[in-house]
Amino acid sequence: MIAIAGGRILTMAGKVLEQGTVLVRGGKIQEVVDGVVEPEGYTVIDARGKIVLPGLIDCHCHVGIVEEIYRVEGDDANESTDPVTPHLRAVDAVHPWDLGFKDALSGGVTTVVTGPGSANVIGGEMVALKTWGPSLDEMILKSPVGLKAALGENPKRSYGGRQKTPLTRMASAGLLREALAGAADYISKCEKASKGADYPDRDLKKESVARVLKRQIPLRVHCHRADDILTAIRIAREFNINLVIEHCTEGYKIAGELAKNGIRAVIGPVIGNRAKVELAGISLETGKILAGAGVEFAIMTDHPVVPIQYLAISAGLSVRGGLDEARALRAITAGAAEIIGLGHRLGSLVPGKDADVVVFDGHPFDVRSRVINVIVSGHIVYDNGDYCCSL
């Protein structure tokens, strides 16, 4: 049992307590109350003069799968032998001892969505994890949390240089449609078999895509350029699927289309340069424009592209670009939780939700601020620079 006492509490549920206490019991938020409360039997964290908020959520990264960006060892992001690999599961590649998980805690990040890279048109299933747990299986929040796909330059570069499909954007879109159509046919055959016809041979690739067609998970499509985003929207309409745009670099050019179609996005990495031609239009104003159009979005690091401990700073840069401060905080807490389908457990300090809590010594968007304490699932795992628990 833990009492985080006396801090300024940003609940991310519409309430700010200038001085309050978060009570934690049984791995859940027990109560959030005004004033300094130190119940008998509770471990007390003195948060006076500090800011308390829900654990941060990075909706798109590769922690545990790509251990460092400039190394071959520990890079399991892209199965570049086949452009369509929906049956691959990110959880099977996660190395829970990756130092990136400790980096995440040092930045107040308690939940991540990690997954395949973008070399393939369909890369595989993504997974949502806590950044600490007694074992990898106990870190898993939701698997799969989405099916990763990619349009634009990455699949072309991965395969076109070897004179393999896809060489063009047309081929990438064609492969994606083909996979969706094949899964639709597989679903139809299974439904007929349930009424007496023969069952088709089991197909793990089609089973994975079928989850998207049944709207059990979203198709999460890597897109930078506006035309690629529009292609993803067109395909989503054709197959009536739930779509999330990953990166959404030029989404500000077509914010109205995203809003009209109810498309959500995970934007970023915000800290970056024009490393690829399709990043020519990168802008810090993307968040502001999407918010103005009514588009729901989260903010990513794409770790290790941007180190995961800088998630809060990434959101702060969107504020520099004109995004409302409260909206930027939402993009790495409650809004992020909703996009990954875990809003009932994460993202706000509400009784009954998971006790994932972070204490900063200043505002999270101030580069001078440090993370002082991190609690994951009711366990104090980071205390003033010390990692208190380990796998």
Short mmCIF file of C-alpha atoms in Angstrom, two decimals:
data_model
loop_
_atom_site.label_atom_id
_atom_site.label_comp_id
_atom_site.label_asym_id
_atom_site.label_seq_id
_atom_site.Cartn_x
_atom_site.Cartn_y
_atom_site.Cartn_z
CA MET A 1 0.00 0.00 0.00
CA ILE A 2 1.38 3.38 -1.04
CA ALA A 3 0.40 6.98 -0.35
CA ILE A 4 1.79 9.57 -2.78
CA ALA A 5 1.15 12.55 -0.57
CA GLY A 6 1.03 16.30 -1.02
CA GLY A 7 1.73 16.75 -4.70
CA ARG A 8 -0.05 18.72 -7.40
CA ILE A 9 -2.11 15.95 -8.99
CA LEU A 10 -3.03 15.99 -12.67
CA THR A 11 -5.57 13.17 -12.78
CA MET A 12 -6.09 13.44 -16.59
CA ALA A 13 -9.76 12.80 -15.84
CA GLY A 14 -10.83 16.43 -15.74
CA LYS A 15 -9.64 17.20 -12.22
CA VAL A 16 -6.52 18.90 -10.87
CA LEU A 17 -5.75 18.83 -7.14
CA GLU A 18 -3.36 21.59 -6.12
CA GLN A 19 -2.31 19.51 -3.13
CA GLY A 20 -3.60 15.98 -2.87
CA THR A 21 -2.79 12.35 -2.20
CA VAL A 22 -3.01 9.27 -4.41
CA LEU A 23 -3.66 6.08 -2.44
CA VAL A 24 -2.57 2.79 -4.00
CA ARG A 25 -3.68 -0.64 -2.88
CA GLY A 26 -3.60 -4.07 -4.53
CA GLY A 27 -1.97 -2.74 -7.68
CA LYS A 28 -4.84 -0.31 -8.32
CA ILE A 29 -5.65 3.31 -7.64
CA GLN A 30 -7.64 3.17 -4.41
CA GLU A 31 -8.53 6.83 -4.02
CA VAL A 32 -7.43 10.34 -4.99
CA VAL A 33 -8.12 12.84 -2.21
CA ASP A 34 -7.48 16.47 -1.33
CA GLY A 35 -4.77 17.32 1.17
CA VAL A 36 -1.82 15.45 2.62
CA VAL A 37 -2.99 12.03 3.78
CA GLU A 38 -0.60 9.46 5.29
CA PRO A 39 -2.64 6.44 6.44
CA GLU A 40 -1.12 4.03 8.89
CA GLY A 41 0.49 1.03 7.22
CA TYR A 42 1.11 2.81 3.90
CA THR A 43 4.52 3.47 2.38
CA VAL A 44 4.56 7.25 2.00
CA ILE A 45 6.12 9.06 -0.95
CA ASP A 46 6.51 12.75 -0.11
CA ALA A 47 5.32 14.54 -3.25
CA ARG A 48 5.04 18.03 -1.78
CA GLY A 49 6.23 20.59 -4.34
CA LYS A 50 6.10 17.99 -7.09
CA ILE A 51 3.74 17.04 -9.92
CA VAL A 52 1.94 13.69 -9.90
CA LEU A 53 0.30 12.24 -12.99
CA PRO A 54 -0.53 8.90 -14.61
CA GLY A 55 2.30 6.84 -16.01
CA LEU A 56 3.15 7.97 -19.53
CA ILE A 57 2.24 5.85 -22.56
CA ASP A 58 4.34 5.55 -25.72
CA CYS A 59 1.95 4.27 -28.38
CA HIS A 60 4.59 3.46 -30.98
CA CYS A 61 8.13 2.31 -30.33
CA HIS A 62 10.40 -0.68 -30.81
CA VAL A 63 11.70 -1.13 -27.28
CA GLY A 64 12.77 -4.70 -26.61
CA ILE A 65 12.83 -5.45 -30.34
CA VAL A 66 15.38 -2.95 -31.64
CA GLU A 67 17.82 -2.53 -28.79
CA GLU A 68 19.97 0.21 -30.30
CA ILE A 69 19.54 1.97 -33.62
CA TYR A 70 23.08 1.56 -34.96
CA ARG A 71 23.59 -2.09 -34.07
CA VAL A 72 22.77 -5.31 -35.85
CA GLU A 73 22.71 -7.30 -32.60
CA GLY A 74 19.36 -7.09 -30.91
CA ASP A 75 17.55 -5.88 -34.04
CA ASP A 76 14.53 -8.08 -34.66
CA ALA A 77 12.18 -5.49 -36.17
CA ASN A 78 11.98 -6.46 -39.84
CA GLU A 79 11.59 -9.93 -41.37
CA SER A 80 12.78 -8.70 -44.75
CA THR A 81 12.34 -12.02 -46.55
CA ASP A 82 8.64 -11.58 -47.37
CA PRO A 83 6.71 -8.31 -47.72
CA VAL A 84 3.55 -9.78 -46.16
CA THR A 85 4.07 -11.33 -42.71
CA PRO A 86 0.92 -10.68 -40.65
CA HIS A 87 1.40 -13.86 -38.63
CA LEU A 88 4.54 -12.60 -36.89
CA ARG A 89 4.02 -11.61 -33.25
CA ALA A 90 6.06 -8.83 -31.72
CA VAL A 91 5.90 -10.46 -28.32
CA ASP A 92 8.05 -13.32 -29.64
CA ALA A 93 10.88 -10.85 -30.32
CA VAL A 94 10.78 -8.82 -27.10
CA HIS A 95 13.90 -8.94 -24.95
CA PRO A 96 12.67 -7.80 -21.53
CA TRP A 97 16.22 -7.10 -20.34
CA ASP A 98 16.69 -4.48 -23.07
CA LEU A 99 18.06 -1.38 -21.32
CA GLY A 100 15.36 0.58 -23.13
CA PHE A 101 12.87 -0.56 -20.49
CA LYS A 102 14.96 1.08 -17.76
CA ASP A 103 15.29 4.18 -19.94
CA ALA A 104 11.50 4.22 -20.22
CA LEU A 105 11.11 4.18 -16.44
CA SER A 106 13.64 7.00 -16.06
CA GLY A 107 11.39 9.08 -18.31
CA GLY A 108 8.16 8.16 -16.55
CA VAL A 109 6.95 5.82 -19.30
CA THR A 110 5.02 2.90 -17.79
CA THR A 111 3.30 1.48 -20.89
CA VAL A 112 4.53 0.96 -24.44
CA VAL A 113 3.24 -0.39 -27.69
CA THR A 114 6.14 -2.09 -29.42
CA GLY A 115 6.13 -3.93 -32.69
CA PRO A 116 7.61 -4.74 -36.08
CA GLY A 117 9.30 -2.15 -38.24
CA SER A 118 8.07 -0.79 -41.55
CA ALA A 119 10.13 -2.71 -44.11
CA ASN A 120 7.16 -4.97 -44.91
CA VAL A 121 3.77 -3.99 -46.27
CA ILE A 122 2.36 -6.03 -43.39
CA GLY A 123 4.94 -6.54 -40.67
CA GLY A 124 3.07 -8.42 -37.95
CA GLU A 125 1.15 -8.02 -34.71
CA MET A 126 1.99 -5.29 -32.17
CA VAL A 127 1.90 -5.75 -28.41
CA ALA A 128 1.12 -3.45 -25.47
CA LEU A 129 3.42 -3.94 -22.46
CA LYS A 130 4.08 -2.49 -19.06
CA THR A 131 7.69 -1.35 -18.82
CA TRP A 132 8.20 -3.44 -15.70
CA GLY A 133 6.94 -6.80 -14.52
CA PRO A 134 8.11 -9.96 -12.75
CA SER A 135 8.26 -11.68 -16.16
CA LEU A 136 7.56 -10.85 -19.79
CA ASP A 137 4.22 -12.65 -19.67
CA GLU A 138 3.19 -10.49 -16.72
CA MET A 139 4.23 -7.33 -18.58
CA ILE A 140 1.79 -8.05 -21.42
CA LEU A 141 -1.31 -5.87 -21.39
CA LYS A 142 -2.75 -6.74 -24.77
CA SER A 143 -1.49 -8.94 -27.59
CA PRO A 144 -2.21 -8.21 -30.32
CA VAL A 145 -3.00 -4.53 -29.93
CA GLY A 146 -2.92 -3.91 -33.67
CA LEU A 147 -1.60 -5.20 -36.99
CA LYS A 148 1.34 -3.20 -38.33
CA ALA A 149 1.35 -2.25 -42.00
CA ALA A 150 3.38 0.25 -44.02
CA LEU A 151 3.00 2.38 -47.11
CA GLY A 152 5.47 4.78 -48.68
CA GLU A 153 9.22 4.54 -49.12
CA ASN A 154 10.23 1.88 -46.60
CA PRO A 155 8.71 -1.22 -48.27
CA LYS A 156 9.87 0.08 -51.66
CA ARG A 157 13.42 0.55 -50.40
CA SER A 158 13.48 -2.83 -48.68
CA TYR A 159 12.31 -4.86 -51.67
CA GLY A 160 12.57 -2.68 -54.77
CA GLY A 161 16.35 -2.58 -54.60
CA ARG A 162 16.32 -6.38 -54.93
CA GLN A 163 13.85 -6.19 -57.84
CA LYS A 164 11.15 -7.76 -55.70
CA THR A 165 7.61 -6.62 -55.09
CA PRO A 166 6.83 -3.94 -53.97
CA LEU A 167 8.83 -1.71 -56.28
CA THR A 168 6.15 1.01 -56.35
CA ARG A 169 3.46 2.52 -54.14
CA MET A 170 0.91 0.78 -56.37
CA ALA A 171 2.36 -2.59 -55.48
CA SER A 172 2.37 -1.85 -51.74
CA ALA A 173 -1.31 -0.91 -51.84
CA GLY A 174 -2.02 -3.94 -54.02
CA LEU A 175 -0.35 -6.34 -51.59
CA LEU A 176 -2.29 -4.85 -48.69
CA ARG A 177 -5.61 -5.18 -50.54
CA GLU A 178 -4.74 -8.71 -51.59
CA ALA A 179 -4.09 -9.73 -47.98
CA LEU A 180 -7.37 -8.20 -46.81
CA ALA A 181 -9.35 -9.79 -49.64
CA GLY A 182 -7.76 -13.18 -48.98
CA ALA A 183 -8.63 -12.98 -45.29
CA ALA A 184 -12.21 -12.02 -46.16
CA ASP A 185 -12.47 -15.14 -48.31
CA TYR A 186 -10.99 -17.21 -45.46
CA ILE A 187 -13.62 -15.86 -43.05
CA SER A 188 -16.35 -16.72 -45.54
CA LYS A 189 -15.09 -20.30 -45.91
CA CYS A 190 -14.91 -20.75 -42.13
CA GLU A 191 -18.46 -19.46 -41.75
CA LYS A 192 -19.68 -21.90 -44.41
CA ALA A 193 -17.78 -24.71 -42.69
CA SER A 194 -19.61 -23.96 -39.44
CA LYS A 195 -22.79 -24.83 -41.34
CA GLY A 196 -21.53 -28.13 -42.69
CA ALA A 197 -18.99 -27.38 -45.43
CA ASP A 198 -15.35 -28.43 -45.22
CA TYR A 199 -13.03 -26.22 -43.20
CA PRO A 200 -10.13 -24.64 -45.10
CA ASP A 201 -6.59 -25.53 -44.09
CA ARG A 202 -5.51 -23.38 -41.17
CA ASP A 203 -3.72 -20.23 -42.33
CA LEU A 204 -2.04 -18.16 -39.60
CA LYS A 205 -1.47 -15.22 -41.94
CA LYS A 206 -5.14 -15.00 -42.85
CA GLU A 207 -6.20 -15.51 -39.23
CA SER A 208 -4.19 -12.47 -38.22
CA VAL A 209 -5.64 -10.27 -40.97
CA ALA A 210 -9.11 -11.63 -40.18
CA ARG A 211 -8.88 -10.00 -36.74
CA VAL A 212 -8.63 -6.65 -38.52
CA LEU A 213 -11.61 -7.41 -40.76
CA LYS A 214 -13.67 -8.43 -37.73
CA ARG A 215 -12.67 -5.09 -36.13
CA GLN A 216 -11.11 -6.90 -33.17
CA ILE A 217 -7.89 -4.91 -33.66
CA PRO A 218 -6.99 -1.89 -35.81
CA LEU A 219 -4.76 -1.83 -38.85
CA ARG A 220 -1.95 0.51 -37.82
CA VAL A 221 -0.40 1.85 -41.00
CA HIS A 222 2.98 3.59 -41.18
CA CYS A 223 2.46 6.65 -43.42
CA HIS A 224 4.39 9.90 -43.74
CA ARG A 225 3.21 11.57 -46.95
CA ALA A 226 -0.33 12.86 -47.32
CA ASP A 227 -0.95 10.74 -50.44
CA ASP A 228 0.00 7.57 -48.56
CA ILE A 229 -2.33 8.52 -45.72
CA LEU A 230 -5.15 8.98 -48.26
CA THR A 231 -4.39 5.54 -49.73
CA ALA A 232 -4.65 3.99 -46.27
CA ILE A 233 -7.99 5.75 -45.71
CA ARG A 234 -9.27 4.54 -49.08
CA ILE A 235 -8.37 0.94 -48.29
CA ALA A 236 -9.89 1.20 -44.80
CA ARG A 237 -13.17 2.37 -46.33
CA GLU A 238 -13.15 -0.44 -48.88
CA PHE A 239 -12.87 -3.08 -46.18
CA ASN A 240 -14.67 -1.27 -43.32
CA ILE A 241 -11.77 -1.62 -40.92
CA ASN A 242 -10.53 0.35 -37.93
CA LEU A 243 -7.49 2.39 -39.01
CA VAL A 244 -4.77 4.16 -37.04
CA ILE A 245 -2.20 6.21 -38.95
CA GLU A 246 1.33 5.85 -37.57
CA HIS A 247 3.65 8.90 -37.90
CA CYS A 248 1.11 10.96 -39.88
CA THR A 249 3.88 13.41 -40.78
CA GLU A 250 1.86 15.28 -43.43
CA GLY A 251 -1.47 14.68 -41.73
CA TYR A 252 -1.79 18.41 -41.20
CA LYS A 253 -2.31 18.76 -44.97
CA ILE A 254 -5.42 16.56 -44.87
CA ALA A 255 -6.62 16.99 -41.28
CA GLY A 256 -10.19 17.43 -42.51
CA GLU A 257 -10.13 14.06 -44.27
CA LEU A 258 -8.81 12.35 -41.16
CA ALA A 259 -11.54 13.95 -39.05
CA LYS A 260 -14.30 13.22 -41.56
CA ASN A 261 -13.40 9.54 -41.63
CA GLY A 262 -12.91 9.22 -37.86
CA ILE A 263 -9.26 8.24 -38.28
CA ARG A 264 -6.96 8.36 -35.26
CA ALA A 265 -3.21 8.90 -35.43
CA VAL A 266 0.00 8.42 -33.49
CA ILE A 267 2.23 11.31 -34.51
CA GLY A 268 6.00 11.62 -34.49
CA PRO A 269 8.76 11.22 -33.83
CA VAL A 270 8.54 14.94 -33.12
CA ILE A 271 12.29 15.22 -32.55
CA GLY A 272 13.74 14.46 -35.96
CA ASN A 273 15.09 15.72 -39.24
CA ARG A 274 14.40 15.24 -42.95
CA ALA A 275 16.36 11.98 -43.11
CA LYS A 276 14.06 10.67 -45.86
CA VAL A 277 12.50 12.50 -48.79
CA GLU A 278 9.02 11.75 -47.43
CA LEU A 279 9.89 13.69 -44.28
CA ALA A 280 10.30 16.95 -46.21
CA GLY A 281 7.05 18.27 -44.73
CA ILE A 282 7.79 17.50 -41.07
CA SER A 283 6.34 20.15 -38.76
CA LEU A 284 5.94 20.81 -35.04
CA GLU A 285 2.47 22.19 -35.86
CA THR A 286 1.01 18.78 -36.78
CA GLY A 287 -0.48 18.25 -33.33
CA LYS A 288 -2.02 21.72 -33.21
CA ILE A 289 -3.65 21.33 -36.62
CA LEU A 290 -4.96 17.81 -35.97
CA ALA A 291 -6.40 18.91 -32.62
CA GLY A 292 -8.05 21.89 -34.29
CA ALA A 293 -9.72 19.57 -36.80
CA GLY A 294 -10.98 17.23 -34.07
CA VAL A 295 -8.62 14.32 -34.81
CA GLU A 296 -7.77 12.08 -31.84
CA PHE A 297 -4.04 11.41 -31.64
CA ALA A 298 -1.19 10.29 -29.43
CA ILE A 299 2.51 11.17 -29.57
CA MET A 300 5.31 8.62 -30.07
CA THR A 301 9.06 8.44 -29.71
CA ASP A 302 9.55 5.60 -32.22
CA HIS A 303 12.34 4.47 -29.86
CA PRO A 304 15.20 4.03 -30.53
CA VAL A 305 14.77 6.70 -33.24
CA VAL A 306 14.16 9.09 -30.35
CA PRO A 307 15.18 7.63 -26.97
CA ILE A 308 12.05 6.63 -25.08
CA GLN A 309 12.91 8.68 -22.00
CA TYR A 310 12.22 11.82 -24.06
CA LEU A 311 8.52 11.12 -24.63
CA ALA A 312 7.44 14.01 -22.39
CA ILE A 313 9.90 16.36 -24.09
CA SER A 314 8.49 15.28 -27.47
CA ALA A 315 5.02 16.26 -26.32
CA GLY A 316 6.44 19.54 -25.04
CA LEU A 317 7.80 20.34 -28.48
CA SER A 318 4.29 19.97 -29.86
CA VAL A 319 3.29 22.67 -27.37
CA ARG A 320 6.00 24.86 -28.87
CA GLY A 321 4.29 24.18 -32.19
CA GLY A 322 1.02 25.57 -30.83
CA LEU A 323 -0.69 22.54 -29.29
CA ASP A 324 -2.59 23.21 -26.08
CA GLU A 325 -0.60 22.00 -23.06
CA ALA A 326 -3.47 19.91 -21.65
CA ARG A 327 -4.01 18.31 -25.05
CA ALA A 328 -0.32 17.43 -25.28
CA LEU A 329 -0.44 15.74 -21.87
CA ARG A 330 -3.53 13.84 -22.98
CA ALA A 331 -1.59 12.59 -26.04
CA ILE A 332 0.83 10.70 -23.78
CA THR A 333 -1.67 9.60 -21.11
CA ALA A 334 -5.47 9.25 -21.37
CA GLY A 335 -5.70 9.82 -25.12
CA ALA A 336 -2.95 7.31 -25.81
CA ALA A 337 -4.70 4.75 -23.59
CA GLU A 338 -7.93 5.14 -25.53
CA ILE A 339 -6.22 4.75 -28.91
CA ILE A 340 -4.75 1.39 -27.85
CA GLY A 341 -8.05 0.21 -26.38
CA LEU A 342 -6.87 0.30 -22.77
CA GLY A 343 -8.58 3.42 -21.51
CA HIS A 344 -10.47 1.33 -18.96
CA ARG A 345 -7.17 0.44 -17.26
CA LEU A 346 -4.66 3.17 -18.02
CA GLY A 347 -4.13 6.84 -18.68
CA SER A 348 -5.76 8.57 -15.70
CA LEU A 349 -5.65 8.55 -11.92
CA VAL A 350 -9.11 7.14 -11.26
CA PRO A 351 -10.07 4.60 -8.58
CA GLY A 352 -9.98 1.08 -9.96
CA LYS A 353 -7.46 1.75 -12.72
CA ASP A 354 -3.95 0.30 -12.71
CA ALA A 355 -1.66 2.04 -10.24
CA ASP A 356 0.80 3.41 -12.80
CA VAL A 357 1.95 6.74 -11.39
CA VAL A 358 4.86 9.10 -12.04
CA VAL A 359 6.17 11.93 -9.87
CA PHE A 360 8.11 14.79 -11.52
CA ASP A 361 9.98 17.51 -9.63
CA GLY A 362 8.70 20.06 -12.16
CA HIS A 363 6.42 20.27 -15.16
CA PRO A 364 6.91 17.24 -17.45
CA PHE A 365 7.49 19.52 -20.46
CA ASP A 366 10.30 21.47 -18.76
CA VAL A 367 13.66 20.04 -19.86
CA ARG A 368 14.99 20.74 -16.35
CA SER A 369 12.42 18.47 -14.72
CA ARG A 370 13.42 15.05 -13.46
CA VAL A 371 11.39 11.95 -12.79
CA ILE A 372 11.61 11.26 -9.06
CA ASN A 373 9.35 8.23 -8.56
CA VAL A 374 7.66 5.70 -10.82
CA ILE A 375 5.06 3.18 -9.72
CA VAL A 376 4.02 0.37 -12.07
CA SER A 377 1.08 -1.86 -11.17
CA GLY A 378 1.38 -0.75 -7.56
CA HIS A 379 5.13 -1.40 -7.25
CA ILE A 380 7.69 1.34 -6.65
CA VAL A 381 10.14 0.58 -9.45
CA TYR A 382 12.09 3.84 -9.73
CA ASP A 383 13.11 6.08 -6.84
CA ASN A 384 15.23 9.18 -7.41
CA GLY A 385 17.50 7.55 -9.97
CA ASP A 386 17.51 4.07 -8.47
CA TYR A 387 15.75 1.11 -10.10
CA CYS A 388 14.07 -0.62 -7.18
CA CYS A 389 12.81 -3.74 -8.96
CA SER A 390 14.14 -5.78 -11.84
CA LEU A 391 13.09 -8.70 -13.99
#
